[in-house]
Amino acid sequence: MSRIDDTFARLSETGGKAFVAYMMGCDPDFDTSLQIMRGLPGAGVDIIELGMPFTDPMADGATIQAAGQRALAAGGSVSRVLDMVRAFRRDDDATPIVLMGYYNPIYARQGGVDRFITEAVEAGVDGLIVVDLPPEEDAELCLPAREAGLNFIRLATPTTDDRRLPAVVRNTSGFVYYVSVTGITGGPAANAAEVAPEVARIRAAAKLPVVVGFGISTPEAAQAVAGVADGCVVGSAIVKLIGEGRPVPEILSFVADLAQGAHSA
Amino acid sequence: MAEDLINSFMTGPDEQGRFGIFGGRFVSETLMPLILDLEAEYERAKDDASFWAEMDDLWKHYVGRPSPLYFAPRLTEELGGAKIYLKREELNHTGSHKINNVLGQILLARRMGKTRIIAETGAGQHGVATATVCARFGLKCIVYMGAHDVERQAPNVFRMRLLGAEVVPVTSGRGTLKDAMNDALRDWVTNVRDTFYCIGTVAGPHPYPAMVRDFQCIIGRETRRQLAEQEGEGRLPDSVVAAIGGGSNAMGLFHPFLDEPSVRIIGVEAGGKGVDERMQHCASLTGGRPGVLHGNRTYLLQDGEGQILEGHSISAGLDYPGIGPEHAWLKEQGRAEYVSVTDDEALAAFQTLCRLEGIIPALEPSHALAHVVKIAPDLPRDHIMVVNLSGRGDKDIFTVAKHLGVDIRT
């Protein structure tokens, strides 16, 4: 049982929904980013999704692109994000942490995939979401990561038809992340009514919790979407406040509102 | 050489879209079904005689193929060594080799019922070719172009707009080809159902590297036939030389000769201000290492943390931190050699060709010519060298004038 499995098991006892918050690691700098991260569990976040900055984030909209640029300018990298996880784990051994990013900074970093997996496990990472690794490339990272006890969380999308779905969920564990819209992060609002049947379809195939992300930016939307799934993810709306340089308490207060929305579903 | 181990260099990619470890399908799940559909449609089209009949007709009557294989007498005389032929791809409609591939992809898009075409462009040659063919078939066309390139390739931007395309300047990153490709991918993932992404080079997720290569191989096949006509039945070139950004004009020339061991194959990368630790160049193979970007594994300019570096080249068309995966594989196999030349060497070769042959080359093939200028004098007079003159230089005269200290803007 991973921390992610424990979290969903705990939530399912009361029928509660998971609130997943995304933030870019090292944005706007290491210390501020760590301070925000440490405040997330207290604000009601069930699972932390921590972005690994990359120069070429092809699946991300302007908000998260800018966050990655800020993080890189402040010396951010996969190595520094792993440092953040280590620092976070000194005070919190319960909140699941999922690293999210792109394959090249894992693959081409000194030491490559093997070193990354060893360090991620040792740092206290629970799961990985790597946008540009479809099931066709499972041998690259998914299989060795699972072997090491990490959850490999796959994205399912509106274009994932019934033919592909079995392959998409095959080596997935922890939960399935349903991308509610075709497009990039920070895009148009997700429609709960359209999402509901997709969540049911994926849950049946995966036998795993299904969490919905992309296009959720308000407590009301978090409530609506979480209501038809096992949880929801908010990213760009939080990252936008960080980008505006808002004080950490203000950011955490917004996160708490979102969490309350999701939890009241 | 690896001839002992490999029967043919022409069989790739494998079913996973790999050339050795290079290539593959590193894209988000949203795009995967589309890429599989495209692969299936391409496989069907490849075996469909009517598809190739339409291509041949357009190549002949619309593009003006075959492009001449021209013996360059004064360049040969001046260098005093190898006998130099130029494959005149700059005489194609739209002024470069890019249209060879665009026609193929647009016919495929039509077969797939796609109504909206997107493309990325660096120098603007691929963008112009795409805008042109979209106008020809009445398709909506959106071209992503780095803001820096919009500025340095203004004539091509105007051409695309005249042809009815929407040109979107990309300000993310440093505003060059890499950033244009990122934004094109973002558009595609958003408009996946009606949109066809017409990639301009032998890169991207499988099947693009193989498909674009197959459409560009007309260059090498014609060269082979034309050289036999001019030099005698069975005569092959002793060397073939082409410039490489992503590598489509080079792959088009090289591929039909890969299994001819007597043919030396040379790709010329953009060395910018010199291939050294300052990274002011775009020579991915000579100055980079393997990584994953834009859907494929290949050689990339990057730092120790896997962050992509911004290269530099005087040529917008070569200003890209990666290279097609088949080139990466050919380099590792030792079948092709890859060298680089600097901005200054390319500028000198540009002027040399203008002066000696009355041909204004684009800055991209000027890199290939610069390497020819270096090696031809030491080769015997019976050594036949074919250089791919992949584009014409009209678009570059402002850039060249600026570097020569001449103000021609009014």
CSV table of N, CA, C and O in Angstrom, one decimal, chain A residues 54 56-59 101-108 113 130-142 152 154 164, chain B residues 14 16-32 35-36 181-182 185 188-189 199 203-209 290-300 320 325:
chain,number,residue,atom,x,y,z
A,54,PHE,N,10.7,22.4,-16.8
A,54,PHE,CA,11.3,22.0,-18.1
A,54,PHE,C,11.2,23.1,-19.0
A,54,PHE,O,10.2,23.9,-19.0
A,56,ASP,N,10.7,23.1,-22.1
A,56,ASP,CA,9.7,23.0,-23.3
A,56,ASP,C,8.5,22.2,-22.9
A,56,ASP,O,8.3,21.1,-23.3
A,57,PRO,N,7.6,22.8,-22.0
A,57,PRO,CA,6.5,22.1,-21.5
A,57,PRO,C,5.3,22.1,-22.5
A,57,PRO,O,4.4,22.9,-22.4
A,58,MET,N,5.3,21.1,-23.4
A,58,MET,CA,4.4,21.2,-24.6
A,58,MET,C,3.0,21.0,-24.2
A,58,MET,O,2.1,21.3,-25.0
A,59,ALA,N,2.7,20.4,-23.0
A,59,ALA,CA,1.2,20.2,-22.7
A,59,ALA,C,0.7,21.3,-21.8
A,59,ALA,O,-0.4,21.2,-21.4
A,101,GLY,N,5.8,16.0,-14.7
A,101,GLY,CA,6.7,16.7,-15.6
A,101,GLY,C,6.9,16.0,-16.9
A,101,GLY,O,6.0,15.2,-17.4
A,102,TYR,N,8.0,16.2,-17.5
A,102,TYR,CA,8.3,15.7,-18.9
A,102,TYR,C,9.5,14.8,-18.8
A,102,TYR,O,10.3,14.8,-17.8
A,103,TYR,N,9.7,14.0,-19.8
A,103,TYR,CA,10.6,12.9,-19.7
A,103,TYR,C,12.1,13.3,-19.8
A,103,TYR,O,13.0,12.8,-19.1
A,104,ASN,N,12.4,14.3,-20.6
A,104,ASN,CA,13.8,14.6,-20.8
A,104,ASN,C,14.6,14.9,-19.6
A,104,ASN,O,15.7,14.4,-19.4
A,105,PRO,N,14.1,15.8,-18.7
A,105,PRO,CA,14.9,16.1,-17.5
A,105,PRO,C,15.1,14.9,-16.6
A,105,PRO,O,16.0,14.9,-15.7
A,106,ILE,N,14.3,13.8,-16.8
A,106,ILE,CA,14.5,12.6,-16.0
A,106,ILE,C,15.6,11.7,-16.8
A,106,ILE,O,16.6,11.2,-16.3
A,107,TYR,N,15.3,11.6,-18.1
A,107,TYR,CA,16.2,10.7,-18.9
A,107,TYR,C,17.6,11.2,-19.2
A,107,TYR,O,18.5,10.5,-19.1
A,108,ALA,N,17.7,12.5,-19.4
A,108,ALA,CA,19.0,13.1,-19.8
A,108,ALA,C,19.7,13.7,-18.7
A,108,ALA,O,20.9,14.2,-18.9
A,113,VAL,N,17.5,7.5,-15.8
A,113,VAL,CA,16.3,7.0,-15.2
A,113,VAL,C,16.7,6.2,-13.9
A,113,VAL,O,16.0,6.4,-12.9
A,130,VAL,N,4.2,11.5,-16.0
A,130,VAL,CA,5.1,12.0,-17.1
A,130,VAL,C,4.3,12.1,-18.3
A,130,VAL,O,3.9,11.1,-18.9
A,131,VAL,N,4.1,13.4,-18.7
A,131,VAL,CA,3.1,13.7,-19.8
A,131,VAL,C,3.5,13.0,-21.1
A,131,VAL,O,2.6,12.6,-21.8
A,132,ASP,N,4.7,13.0,-21.4
A,132,ASP,CA,5.1,12.5,-22.8
A,132,ASP,C,5.6,11.1,-22.8
A,132,ASP,O,6.3,10.7,-23.7
A,133,LEU,N,5.0,10.3,-21.9
A,133,LEU,CA,5.3,8.8,-21.9
A,133,LEU,C,4.0,8.1,-22.0
A,133,LEU,O,3.4,7.7,-21.0
A,134,PRO,N,3.5,7.9,-23.2
A,134,PRO,CA,2.3,7.1,-23.4
A,134,PRO,C,2.6,5.6,-23.2
A,134,PRO,O,3.8,5.2,-23.0
A,135,PRO,N,1.6,4.7,-23.1
A,135,PRO,CA,1.9,3.3,-22.8
A,135,PRO,C,2.8,2.6,-23.8
A,135,PRO,O,3.5,1.7,-23.4
A,136,GLU,N,2.8,3.1,-25.0
A,136,GLU,CA,3.8,2.6,-26.0
A,136,GLU,C,5.2,2.7,-25.5
A,136,GLU,O,6.1,2.0,-26.0
A,137,GLU,N,5.5,3.6,-24.6
A,137,GLU,CA,6.9,3.8,-24.1
A,137,GLU,C,7.1,3.3,-22.7
A,137,GLU,O,8.0,3.8,-22.0
A,138,ASP,N,6.2,2.4,-22.2
A,138,ASP,CA,6.3,1.9,-20.8
A,138,ASP,C,7.6,1.4,-20.4
A,138,ASP,O,8.0,1.5,-19.2
A,139,ALA,N,8.4,0.8,-21.3
A,139,ALA,CA,9.7,0.3,-20.9
A,139,ALA,C,10.7,1.3,-20.4
A,139,ALA,O,11.6,1.1,-19.7
A,140,GLU,N,10.4,2.6,-20.8
A,140,GLU,CA,11.4,3.7,-20.5
A,140,GLU,C,11.4,3.9,-19.0
A,140,GLU,O,12.5,4.0,-18.4
A,141,LEU,N,10.3,4.2,-18.4
A,141,LEU,CA,10.2,4.6,-17.0
A,141,LEU,C,9.1,3.9,-16.2
A,141,LEU,O,9.4,3.6,-15.0
A,142,CYS,N,8.0,3.7,-16.8
A,142,CYS,CA,6.8,3.2,-16.1
A,142,CYS,C,7.2,1.9,-15.4
A,142,CYS,O,7.0,1.7,-14.2
A,152,PHE,N,2.8,4.8,-11.0
A,152,PHE,CA,2.9,5.5,-12.3
A,152,PHE,C,1.5,5.8,-12.7
A,152,PHE,O,0.7,5.0,-13.0
A,154,ARG,N,-1.2,7.5,-15.0
A,154,ARG,CA,-1.4,7.8,-16.4
A,154,ARG,C,-2.5,8.8,-16.6
A,154,ARG,O,-3.5,8.9,-15.8
A,164,ARG,N,-8.2,1.9,-26.8
A,164,ARG,CA,-6.9,2.2,-26.2
A,164,ARG,C,-7.0,2.0,-24.7
A,164,ARG,O,-5.9,1.9,-24.0
B,14,ASP,N,11.6,0.6,-37.0
B,14,ASP,CA,10.9,-0.7,-36.6
B,14,ASP,C,9.5,-0.3,-36.2
B,14,ASP,O,9.0,0.8,-36.4
B,16,GLN,N,8.0,0.1,-33.5
B,16,GLN,CA,7.9,1.1,-32.5
B,16,GLN,C,8.3,2.5,-32.9
B,16,GLN,O,8.4,3.5,-32.2
B,17,GLY,N,8.6,2.6,-34.2
B,17,GLY,CA,9.1,3.9,-34.8
B,17,GLY,C,10.5,4.2,-34.4
B,17,GLY,O,10.9,5.4,-34.3
B,18,ARG,N,11.3,3.2,-34.1
B,18,ARG,CA,12.7,3.4,-33.6
B,18,ARG,C,13.7,3.1,-34.7
B,18,ARG,O,13.6,2.2,-35.5
B,19,PHE,N,14.7,4.0,-34.8
B,19,PHE,CA,15.9,3.7,-35.5
B,19,PHE,C,17.0,3.5,-34.4
B,19,PHE,O,17.5,4.4,-33.8
B,20,GLY,N,17.3,2.2,-34.2
B,20,GLY,CA,18.1,1.9,-33.0
B,20,GLY,C,17.4,2.4,-31.8
B,20,GLY,O,16.2,2.1,-31.6
B,21,ILE,N,18.0,3.2,-30.9
B,21,ILE,CA,17.4,3.7,-29.8
B,21,ILE,C,16.6,5.0,-30.1
B,21,ILE,O,15.9,5.5,-29.2
B,22,PHE,N,16.8,5.5,-31.3
B,22,PHE,CA,16.3,6.9,-31.6
B,22,PHE,C,14.9,6.8,-32.2
B,22,PHE,O,14.5,5.8,-32.7
B,23,GLY,N,14.2,7.9,-32.1
B,23,GLY,CA,12.8,8.0,-32.7
B,23,GLY,C,11.8,7.7,-31.5
B,23,GLY,O,12.0,8.2,-30.4
B,24,GLY,N,10.8,6.9,-31.9
B,24,GLY,CA,9.8,6.6,-30.9
B,24,GLY,C,8.6,7.5,-30.9
B,24,GLY,O,8.4,8.3,-31.9
B,25,ARG,N,7.7,7.4,-29.9
B,25,ARG,CA,6.4,8.2,-29.9
B,25,ARG,C,6.3,8.8,-28.5
B,25,ARG,O,5.5,8.3,-27.7
B,26,PHE,N,7.0,9.8,-28.2
B,26,PHE,CA,7.0,10.5,-26.9
B,26,PHE,C,6.0,11.6,-26.9
B,26,PHE,O,6.4,12.8,-27.0
B,27,VAL,N,4.7,11.3,-26.9
B,27,VAL,CA,3.7,12.4,-26.9
B,27,VAL,C,2.6,12.1,-25.9
B,27,VAL,O,2.5,11.0,-25.3
B,28,SER,N,1.9,13.1,-25.6
B,28,SER,CA,0.8,13.0,-24.6
B,28,SER,C,-0.3,12.1,-25.1
B,28,SER,O,-0.4,11.9,-26.3
B,29,GLU,N,-1.0,11.5,-24.2
B,29,GLU,CA,-2.1,10.6,-24.5
B,29,GLU,C,-3.1,11.2,-25.5
B,29,GLU,O,-3.6,10.5,-26.3
B,30,THR,N,-3.4,12.5,-25.3
B,30,THR,CA,-4.4,13.1,-26.2
B,30,THR,C,-4.0,12.9,-27.7
B,30,THR,O,-4.8,12.7,-28.6
B,31,LEU,N,-2.7,12.9,-28.0
B,31,LEU,CA,-2.3,12.9,-29.4
B,31,LEU,C,-2.0,11.4,-29.8
B,31,LEU,O,-2.0,11.2,-31.0
B,32,MET,N,-1.9,10.5,-28.9
B,32,MET,CA,-1.5,9.1,-29.3
B,32,MET,C,-2.5,8.5,-30.3
B,32,MET,O,-2.1,8.0,-31.3
B,35,ILE,N,-1.9,9.9,-33.7
B,35,ILE,CA,-0.7,9.5,-34.4
B,35,ILE,C,-0.8,8.0,-34.9
B,35,ILE,O,-0.3,7.7,-36.0
B,36,LEU,N,-1.5,7.2,-34.2
B,36,LEU,CA,-1.8,5.8,-34.6
B,36,LEU,C,-2.6,5.9,-35.9
B,36,LEU,O,-2.4,5.1,-36.8
B,181,MET,N,7.5,25.0,-32.6
B,181,MET,CA,7.0,23.7,-32.6
B,181,MET,C,6.2,23.4,-31.3
B,181,MET,O,5.2,22.7,-31.4
B,182,ASN,N,6.7,23.9,-30.2
B,182,ASN,CA,5.9,23.7,-29.0
B,182,ASN,C,4.5,24.3,-29.1
B,182,ASN,O,3.6,23.6,-28.7
B,185,LEU,N,2.3,22.1,-31.3
B,185,LEU,CA,1.9,20.9,-30.6
B,185,LEU,C,0.8,21.3,-29.6
B,185,LEU,O,-0.2,20.5,-29.4
B,188,TRP,N,-2.3,21.6,-31.6
B,188,TRP,CA,-2.8,20.3,-32.1
B,188,TRP,C,-3.5,19.5,-31.0
B,188,TRP,O,-4.6,19.0,-31.2
B,189,VAL,N,-3.0,19.6,-29.8
B,189,VAL,CA,-3.6,18.8,-28.7
B,189,VAL,C,-4.9,19.4,-28.3
B,189,VAL,O,-5.8,18.8,-27.8
B,199,ILE,N,4.2,18.6,-40.2
B,199,ILE,CA,5.6,18.8,-39.7
B,199,ILE,C,6.5,19.0,-40.9
B,199,ILE,O,6.4,18.2,-41.9
B,203,ALA,N,11.5,14.9,-38.1
B,203,ALA,CA,11.5,14.8,-36.7
B,203,ALA,C,10.1,14.7,-36.2
B,203,ALA,O,9.2,14.7,-37.0
B,204,GLY,N,9.9,14.6,-34.9
B,204,GLY,CA,8.6,14.5,-34.3
B,204,GLY,C,8.3,13.0,-34.0
B,204,GLY,O,9.2,12.2,-34.2
B,205,PRO,N,7.1,12.7,-33.5
B,205,PRO,CA,6.8,11.3,-33.2
B,205,PRO,C,6.7,10.5,-34.4
B,205,PRO,O,6.3,11.0,-35.5
B,206,HIS,N,6.9,9.2,-34.3
B,206,HIS,CA,6.6,8.3,-35.4
B,206,HIS,C,5.2,8.4,-35.8
B,206,HIS,O,4.3,8.5,-34.9
B,207,PRO,N,4.7,8.5,-37.0
B,207,PRO,CA,5.5,8.1,-38.2
B,207,PRO,C,6.1,9.3,-38.9
B,207,PRO,O,6.6,9.1,-40.1
B,208,TYR,N,6.2,10.5,-38.3
B,208,TYR,CA,6.6,11.7,-39.1
B,208,TYR,C,8.1,11.5,-39.7
B,208,TYR,O,8.3,11.8,-40.8
B,209,PRO,N,9.0,11.1,-38.9
B,209,PRO,CA,10.4,11.0,-39.4
B,209,PRO,C,10.5,10.1,-40.7
B,209,PRO,O,11.1,10.5,-41.7
B,290,PRO,N,22.1,12.5,-26.5
B,290,PRO,CA,20.7,12.0,-26.6
B,290,PRO,C,19.8,12.5,-25.6
B,290,PRO,O,20.1,12.6,-24.4
B,291,GLY,N,18.6,12.8,-26.0
B,291,GLY,CA,17.5,13.2,-25.1
B,291,GLY,C,16.2,13.0,-25.8
B,291,GLY,O,16.1,12.5,-26.9
B,292,VAL,N,15.1,13.5,-25.2
B,292,VAL,CA,13.7,13.3,-25.7
B,292,VAL,C,13.1,14.7,-25.8
B,292,VAL,O,12.9,15.4,-24.8
B,293,LEU,N,12.7,15.1,-27.0
B,293,LEU,CA,12.0,16.3,-27.2
B,293,LEU,C,11.1,16.2,-28.5
B,293,LEU,O,11.5,15.6,-29.5
B,294,HIS,N,9.9,16.9,-28.4
B,294,HIS,CA,9.1,16.9,-29.6
B,294,HIS,C,8.7,15.6,-30.2
B,294,HIS,O,8.7,15.4,-31.4
B,295,GLY,N,8.5,14.6,-29.2
B,295,GLY,CA,8.0,13.3,-29.7
B,295,GLY,C,9.0,12.3,-30.0
B,295,GLY,O,8.7,11.1,-30.3
B,296,ASN,N,10.3,12.6,-30.1
B,296,ASN,CA,11.3,11.6,-30.4
B,296,ASN,C,12.6,11.7,-29.6
B,296,ASN,O,12.9,12.8,-29.0
B,297,ARG,N,13.3,10.6,-29.5
B,297,ARG,CA,14.6,10.6,-28.9
B,297,ARG,C,15.6,10.8,-30.0
B,297,ARG,O,15.6,10.2,-31.0
B,298,THR,N,16.5,11.8,-29.7
B,298,THR,CA,17.5,12.1,-30.7
B,298,THR,C,18.6,12.9,-30.0
B,298,THR,O,18.6,13.1,-28.8
B,299,TYR,N,19.6,13.4,-30.7
B,299,TYR,CA,20.6,14.2,-30.1
B,299,TYR,C,20.1,15.6,-29.9
B,299,TYR,O,19.4,16.2,-30.8
B,300,LEU,N,20.3,16.2,-28.7
B,300,LEU,CA,19.8,17.5,-28.4
B,300,LEU,C,20.9,18.3,-27.7
B,300,LEU,O,21.8,17.8,-27.1
B,320,TYR,N,17.7,25.1,-34.5
B,320,TYR,CA,16.9,24.1,-33.8
B,320,TYR,C,17.8,23.2,-33.0
B,320,TYR,O,18.9,22.8,-33.5
B,325,PRO,N,15.7,11.8,-35.9
B,325,PRO,CA,16.3,10.6,-35.2
B,325,PRO,C,17.1,9.6,-36.1
B,325,PRO,O,18.0,9.0,-35.7
